CSV table of C-alpha atoms in Angstrom, one decimal:
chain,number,residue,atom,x,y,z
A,1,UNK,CA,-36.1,-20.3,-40.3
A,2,UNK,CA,-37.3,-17.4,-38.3
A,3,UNK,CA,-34.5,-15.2,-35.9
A,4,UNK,CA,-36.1,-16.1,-32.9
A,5,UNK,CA,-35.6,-20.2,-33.7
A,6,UNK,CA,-32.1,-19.1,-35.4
A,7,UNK,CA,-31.1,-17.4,-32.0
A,8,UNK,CA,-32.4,-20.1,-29.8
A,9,UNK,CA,-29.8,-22.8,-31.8
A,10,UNK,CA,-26.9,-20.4,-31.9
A,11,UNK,CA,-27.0,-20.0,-27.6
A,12,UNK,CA,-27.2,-23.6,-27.5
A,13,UNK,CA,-23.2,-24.3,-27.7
A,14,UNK,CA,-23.3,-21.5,-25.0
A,15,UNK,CA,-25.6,-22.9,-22.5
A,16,UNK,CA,-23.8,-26.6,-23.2
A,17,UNK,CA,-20.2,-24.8,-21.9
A,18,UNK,CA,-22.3,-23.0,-18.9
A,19,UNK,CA,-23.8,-26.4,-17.8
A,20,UNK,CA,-20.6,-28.2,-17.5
A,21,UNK,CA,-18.2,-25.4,-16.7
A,22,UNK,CA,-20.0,-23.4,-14.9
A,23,UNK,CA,-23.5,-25.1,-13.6
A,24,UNK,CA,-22.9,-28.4,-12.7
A,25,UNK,CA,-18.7,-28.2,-10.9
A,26,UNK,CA,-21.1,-24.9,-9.0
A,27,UNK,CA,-23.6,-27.4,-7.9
A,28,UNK,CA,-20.7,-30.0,-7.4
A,29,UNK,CA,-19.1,-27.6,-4.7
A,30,UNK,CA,-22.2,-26.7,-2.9
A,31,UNK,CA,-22.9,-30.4,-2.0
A,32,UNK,CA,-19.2,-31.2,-1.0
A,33,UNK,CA,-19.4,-28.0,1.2
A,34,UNK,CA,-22.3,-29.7,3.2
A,35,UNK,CA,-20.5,-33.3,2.8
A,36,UNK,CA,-20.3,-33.0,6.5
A,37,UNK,CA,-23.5,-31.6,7.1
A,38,UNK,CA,-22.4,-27.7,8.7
A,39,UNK,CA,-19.4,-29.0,10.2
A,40,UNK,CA,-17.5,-27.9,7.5
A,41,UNK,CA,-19.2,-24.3,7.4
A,42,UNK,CA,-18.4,-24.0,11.3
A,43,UNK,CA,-14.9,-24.9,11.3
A,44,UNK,CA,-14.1,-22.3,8.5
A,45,UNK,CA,-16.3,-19.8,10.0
A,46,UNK,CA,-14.6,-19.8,13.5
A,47,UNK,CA,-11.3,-20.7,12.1
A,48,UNK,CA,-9.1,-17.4,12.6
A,49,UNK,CA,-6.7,-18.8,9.9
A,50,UNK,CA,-9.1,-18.4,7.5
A,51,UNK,CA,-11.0,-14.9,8.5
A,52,UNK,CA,-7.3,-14.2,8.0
A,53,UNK,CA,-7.1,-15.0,4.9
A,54,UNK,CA,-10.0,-13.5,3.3
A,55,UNK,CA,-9.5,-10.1,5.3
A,56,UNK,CA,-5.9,-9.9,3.5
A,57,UNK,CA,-7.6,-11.1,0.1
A,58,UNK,CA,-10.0,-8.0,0.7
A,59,UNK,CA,-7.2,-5.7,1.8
A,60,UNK,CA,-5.4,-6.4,-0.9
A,61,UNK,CA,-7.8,-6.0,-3.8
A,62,UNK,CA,-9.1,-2.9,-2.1
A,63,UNK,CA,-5.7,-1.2,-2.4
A,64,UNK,CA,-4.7,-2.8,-5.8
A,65,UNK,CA,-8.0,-2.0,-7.1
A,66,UNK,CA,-7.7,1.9,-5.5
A,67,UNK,CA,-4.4,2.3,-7.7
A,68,UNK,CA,-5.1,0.6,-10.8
A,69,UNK,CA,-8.2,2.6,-11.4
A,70,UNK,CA,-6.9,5.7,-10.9
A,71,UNK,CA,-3.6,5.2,-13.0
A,72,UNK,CA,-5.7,3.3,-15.9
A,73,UNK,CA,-7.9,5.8,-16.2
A,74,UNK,CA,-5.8,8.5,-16.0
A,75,UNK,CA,-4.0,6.6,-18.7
A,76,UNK,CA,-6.9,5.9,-20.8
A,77,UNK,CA,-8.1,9.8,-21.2
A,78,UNK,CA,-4.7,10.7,-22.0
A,79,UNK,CA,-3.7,8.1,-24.6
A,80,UNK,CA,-7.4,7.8,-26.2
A,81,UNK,CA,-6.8,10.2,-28.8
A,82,UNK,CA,-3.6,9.0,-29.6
A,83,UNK,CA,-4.2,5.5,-30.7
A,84,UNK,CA,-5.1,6.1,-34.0
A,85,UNK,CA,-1.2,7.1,-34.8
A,86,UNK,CA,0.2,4.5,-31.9
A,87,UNK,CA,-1.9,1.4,-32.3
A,88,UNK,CA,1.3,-0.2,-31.0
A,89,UNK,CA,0.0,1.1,-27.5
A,90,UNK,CA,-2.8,-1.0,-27.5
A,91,UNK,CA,-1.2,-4.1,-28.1
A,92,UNK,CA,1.5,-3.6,-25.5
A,93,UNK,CA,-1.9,-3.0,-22.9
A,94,UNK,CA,-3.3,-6.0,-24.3
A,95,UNK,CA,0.0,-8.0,-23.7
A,96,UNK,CA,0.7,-6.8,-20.3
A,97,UNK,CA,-2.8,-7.2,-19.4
A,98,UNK,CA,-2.9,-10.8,-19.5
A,99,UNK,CA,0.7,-11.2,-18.2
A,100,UNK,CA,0.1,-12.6,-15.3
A,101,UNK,CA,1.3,-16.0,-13.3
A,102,UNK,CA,4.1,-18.3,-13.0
A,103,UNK,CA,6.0,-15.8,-15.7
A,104,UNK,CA,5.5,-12.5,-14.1
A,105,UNK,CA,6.1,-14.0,-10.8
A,106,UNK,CA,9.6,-15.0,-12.4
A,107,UNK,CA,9.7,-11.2,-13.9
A,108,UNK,CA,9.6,-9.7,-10.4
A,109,UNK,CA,11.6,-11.7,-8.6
A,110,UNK,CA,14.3,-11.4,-11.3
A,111,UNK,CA,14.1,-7.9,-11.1
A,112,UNK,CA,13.1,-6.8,-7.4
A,113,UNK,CA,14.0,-9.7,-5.7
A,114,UNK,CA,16.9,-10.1,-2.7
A,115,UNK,CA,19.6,-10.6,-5.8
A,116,UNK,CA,17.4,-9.2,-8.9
A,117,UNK,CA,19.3,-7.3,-10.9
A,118,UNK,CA,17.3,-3.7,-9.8
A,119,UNK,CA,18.3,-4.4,-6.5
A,120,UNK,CA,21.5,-4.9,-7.1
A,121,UNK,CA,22.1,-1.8,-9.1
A,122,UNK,CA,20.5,0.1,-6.8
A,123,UNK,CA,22.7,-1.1,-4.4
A,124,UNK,CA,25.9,-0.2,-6.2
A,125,UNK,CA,24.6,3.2,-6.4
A,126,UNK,CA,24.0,3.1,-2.6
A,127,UNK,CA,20.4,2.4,-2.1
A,128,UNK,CA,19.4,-0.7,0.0
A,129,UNK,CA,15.7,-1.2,-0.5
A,130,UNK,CA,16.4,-4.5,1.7
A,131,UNK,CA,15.3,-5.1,4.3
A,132,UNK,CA,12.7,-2.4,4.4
A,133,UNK,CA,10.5,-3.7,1.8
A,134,UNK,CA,9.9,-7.6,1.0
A,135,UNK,CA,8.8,-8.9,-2.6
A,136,UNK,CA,7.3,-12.1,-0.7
A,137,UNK,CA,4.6,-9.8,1.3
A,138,UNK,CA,1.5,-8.1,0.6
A,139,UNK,CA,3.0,-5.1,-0.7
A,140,UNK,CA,5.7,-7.1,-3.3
A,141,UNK,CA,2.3,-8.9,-4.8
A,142,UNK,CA,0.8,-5.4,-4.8
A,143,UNK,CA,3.1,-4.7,-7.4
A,144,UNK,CA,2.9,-7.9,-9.3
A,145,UNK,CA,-1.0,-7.4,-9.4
A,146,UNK,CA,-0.4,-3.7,-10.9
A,147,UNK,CA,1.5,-4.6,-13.8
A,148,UNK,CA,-1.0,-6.2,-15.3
A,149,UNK,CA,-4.4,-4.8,-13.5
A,150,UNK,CA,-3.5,-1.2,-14.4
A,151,UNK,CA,-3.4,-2.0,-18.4
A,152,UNK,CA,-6.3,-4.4,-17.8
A,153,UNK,CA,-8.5,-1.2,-16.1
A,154,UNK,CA,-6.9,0.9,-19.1
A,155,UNK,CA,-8.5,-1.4,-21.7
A,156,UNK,CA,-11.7,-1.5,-19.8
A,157,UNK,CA,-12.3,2.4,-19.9
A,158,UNK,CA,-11.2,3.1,-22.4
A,159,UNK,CA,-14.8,2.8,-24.6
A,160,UNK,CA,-15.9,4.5,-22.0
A,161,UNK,CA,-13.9,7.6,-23.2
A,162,UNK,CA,-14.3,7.2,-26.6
A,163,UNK,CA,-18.2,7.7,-25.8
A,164,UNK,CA,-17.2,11.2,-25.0
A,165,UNK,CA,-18.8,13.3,-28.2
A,166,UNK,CA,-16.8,16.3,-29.9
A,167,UNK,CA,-19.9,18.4,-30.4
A,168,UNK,CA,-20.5,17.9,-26.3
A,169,UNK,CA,-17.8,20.0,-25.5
A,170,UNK,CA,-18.6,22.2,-28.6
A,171,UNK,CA,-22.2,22.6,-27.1
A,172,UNK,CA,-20.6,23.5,-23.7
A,173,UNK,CA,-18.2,26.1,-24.7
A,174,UNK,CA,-21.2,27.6,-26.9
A,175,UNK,CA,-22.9,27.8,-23.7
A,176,UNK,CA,-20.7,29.4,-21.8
A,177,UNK,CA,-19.4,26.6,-19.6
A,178,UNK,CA,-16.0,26.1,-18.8
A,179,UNK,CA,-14.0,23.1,-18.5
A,180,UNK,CA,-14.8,22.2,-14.6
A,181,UNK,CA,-18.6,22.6,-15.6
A,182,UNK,CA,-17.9,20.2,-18.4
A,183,UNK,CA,-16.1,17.5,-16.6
A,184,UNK,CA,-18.5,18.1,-13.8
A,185,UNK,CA,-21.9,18.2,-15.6
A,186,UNK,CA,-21.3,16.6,-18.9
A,187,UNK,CA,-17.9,14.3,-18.8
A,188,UNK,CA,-18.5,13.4,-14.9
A,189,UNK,CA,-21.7,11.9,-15.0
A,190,UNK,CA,-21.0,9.7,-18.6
A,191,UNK,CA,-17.6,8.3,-17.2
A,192,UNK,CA,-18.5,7.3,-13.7
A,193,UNK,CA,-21.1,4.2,-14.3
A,194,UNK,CA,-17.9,3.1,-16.5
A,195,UNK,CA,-15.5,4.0,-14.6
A,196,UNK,CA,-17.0,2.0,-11.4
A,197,UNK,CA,-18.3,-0.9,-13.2
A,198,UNK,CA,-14.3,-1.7,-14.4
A,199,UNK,CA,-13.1,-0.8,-11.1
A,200,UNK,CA,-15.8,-3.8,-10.1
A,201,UNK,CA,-14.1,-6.2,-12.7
A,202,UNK,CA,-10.4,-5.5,-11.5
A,203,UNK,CA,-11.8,-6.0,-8.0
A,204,UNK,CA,-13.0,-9.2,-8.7
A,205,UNK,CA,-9.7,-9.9,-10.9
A,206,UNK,CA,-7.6,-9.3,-8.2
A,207,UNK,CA,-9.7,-11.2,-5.9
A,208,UNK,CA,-9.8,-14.5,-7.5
A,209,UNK,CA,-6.1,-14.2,-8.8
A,210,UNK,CA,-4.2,-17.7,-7.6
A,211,UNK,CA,-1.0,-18.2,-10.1
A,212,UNK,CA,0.9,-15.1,-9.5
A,213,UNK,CA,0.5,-14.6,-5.7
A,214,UNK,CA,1.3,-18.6,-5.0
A,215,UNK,CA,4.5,-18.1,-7.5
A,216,UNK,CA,5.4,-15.3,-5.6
A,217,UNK,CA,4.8,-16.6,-1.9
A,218,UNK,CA,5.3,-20.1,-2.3
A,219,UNK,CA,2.6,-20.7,0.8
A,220,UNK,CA,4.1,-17.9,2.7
A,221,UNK,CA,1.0,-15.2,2.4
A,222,UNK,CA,-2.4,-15.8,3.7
A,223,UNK,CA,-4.6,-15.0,0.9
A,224,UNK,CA,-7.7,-17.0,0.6
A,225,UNK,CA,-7.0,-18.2,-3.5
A,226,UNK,CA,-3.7,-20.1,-1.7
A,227,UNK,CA,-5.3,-21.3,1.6
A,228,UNK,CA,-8.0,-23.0,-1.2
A,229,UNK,CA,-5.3,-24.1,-3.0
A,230,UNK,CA,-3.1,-25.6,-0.2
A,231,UNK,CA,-6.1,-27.4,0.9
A,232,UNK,CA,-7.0,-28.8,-2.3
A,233,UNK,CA,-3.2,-29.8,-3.0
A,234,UNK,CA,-1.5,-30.8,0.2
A,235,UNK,CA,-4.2,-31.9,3.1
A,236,UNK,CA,-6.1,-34.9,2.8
A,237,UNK,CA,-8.8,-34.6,5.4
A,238,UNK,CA,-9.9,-30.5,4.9
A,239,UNK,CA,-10.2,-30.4,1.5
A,240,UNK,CA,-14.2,-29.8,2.6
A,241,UNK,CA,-12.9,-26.8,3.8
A,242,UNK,CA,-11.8,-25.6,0.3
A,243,UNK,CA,-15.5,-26.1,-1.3
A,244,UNK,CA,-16.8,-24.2,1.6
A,245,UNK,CA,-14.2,-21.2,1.2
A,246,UNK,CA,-14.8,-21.1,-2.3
A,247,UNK,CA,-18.4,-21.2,-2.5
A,248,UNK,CA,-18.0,-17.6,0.3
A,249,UNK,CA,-15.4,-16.5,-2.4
A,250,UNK,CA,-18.4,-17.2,-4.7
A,251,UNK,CA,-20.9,-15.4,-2.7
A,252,UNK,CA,-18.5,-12.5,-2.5
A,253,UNK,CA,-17.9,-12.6,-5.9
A,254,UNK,CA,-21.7,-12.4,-6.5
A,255,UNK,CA,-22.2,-9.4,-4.6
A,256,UNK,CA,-19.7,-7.2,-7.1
A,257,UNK,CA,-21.0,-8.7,-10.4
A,258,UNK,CA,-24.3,-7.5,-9.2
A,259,UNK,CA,-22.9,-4.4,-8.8
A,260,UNK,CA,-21.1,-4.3,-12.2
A,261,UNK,CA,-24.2,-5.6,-13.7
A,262,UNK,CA,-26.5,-2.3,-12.4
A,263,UNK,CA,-23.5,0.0,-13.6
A,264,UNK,CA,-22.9,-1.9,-16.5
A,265,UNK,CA,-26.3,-1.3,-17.8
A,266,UNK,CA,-26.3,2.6,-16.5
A,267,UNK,CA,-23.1,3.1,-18.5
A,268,UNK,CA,-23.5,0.9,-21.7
A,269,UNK,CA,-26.6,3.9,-22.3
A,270,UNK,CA,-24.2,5.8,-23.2
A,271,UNK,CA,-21.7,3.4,-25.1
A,272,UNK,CA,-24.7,2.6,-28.1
């Protein structure tokens, strides 16, 4: 058996799982969304509730995605070199990376909520953080999406800085460069097609995320992910409205893998 036939088998169990968990529910959604012909499409256009709800998803992710990329790779060029003698580090990012939903949601309001314990020692020592900040807003689910975005953007670089070569630097110094030149001429350029295509896939992370923010808000936040998910759970006669919103979260979403895709490619030159 040649490698071409071998390789054409072996994607087959691949493209069975993309045609019925990826393919046909896609397909499904796009002819519910038009169920009602562009009834549907109008009413969630015009509908402030919703333009509500997908400028606070944006917001959000924006800000999350600002934070977690500078702290994870900050975090990534700093502890690179040291995971050879604390491995242990890399399994407490893996963990905390996919710690996400019902649990964490728990986690937080344990710890920062009205009577989590934080709060409560902070108050004994004379701090009130309430009511100045609120763990059921956008900026308590900031923090829930950090805990685990910022190891997740860590994990994600962190290839990226291993691609960074000894000799490189040796080569530079020899030259005469120093190390602004370096980061600037050498380091710089490597990094950044990495550095934005991970920043693309915590975008999109934080964009889609459902579980943590619903566990958190109960309802109470408009982010799209929970005004799809109300719909689809608690009313009977919009749940058109939820194909239609998902299939713009899908056209969103398609607009940033393109991106990751293009930087993706530029950076994985450099990762071979």
């Amino acid at each position: 058996m040649n490698k071409s036939r071998k390789g054409m088998i072996l994607t087959v169990p691949y493209i069975v799982l993309a045609l019925f968990f990826l393919i046909l529910p896609l397909t499904g959604l796009i002819f519910k969304s038009f169920s009602q012909g562009l009834g549907s499409w109008i009413r969630v256009l015009s509908n402030p509730l919703y333009m509500e709800g997908f400028k606070n998803s944006v917001i959000l992710s924006v800000w999350v995605t600002a934070e977690a990329a500078a702290a994870g790779g900050i975090i990534a060029v700093l502890w690179y070199k040291r995971l050879a003698k604390h491995s242990w580090f890399l399994s407490f990012l893996n963990y905390s990376a996919n710690n996400g939903g019902i649990g964490l949601a728990f986690a937080l309001l344990a710890t920062l909520g009205t009577n989590g314990f934080l709060t409560i020692i902070l108050r004994k020592a004379g701090i009130r953080i309430y009511p100045n900040f609120d763990i059921v807003s956008l900026t308590g689910i900031h923090f829930a999406y950090l805990s685990f975005l910022v190891p997740y953007m860590t994990i994600l670089f962190l290839p990226a800085v291993g691609a960074l070569r000894p000799e490189w630097w040796s080569a530079a110094c020899t030259l005469g460069a120093g190390k602004r030149r370096y980061i600037l001429k050498i380091a710089g350029p490597v990094l950044f097609p990495s550095f934005m295509a991970s920043m693309t896939l915590v975008f999109l992370t934080s964009l889609g995320t459902y579980a943590t923010a619903q566990a958190i808000s109960s309802d109470r936040i408009n982010l799209i992910t929970i005004q799809i998910g109300y719909l689809m759970q608690m009313s009977l006669f919009r749940q058109v409205d939820a194909y239609t919103i998902s299939i713009l979260l899908f056209l969103i979403m398609m607009v940033f893998i393109v991106i990751y895709k293009k930087t993706n490619e530029r950076a994985g030159r450099w990762l071979r």
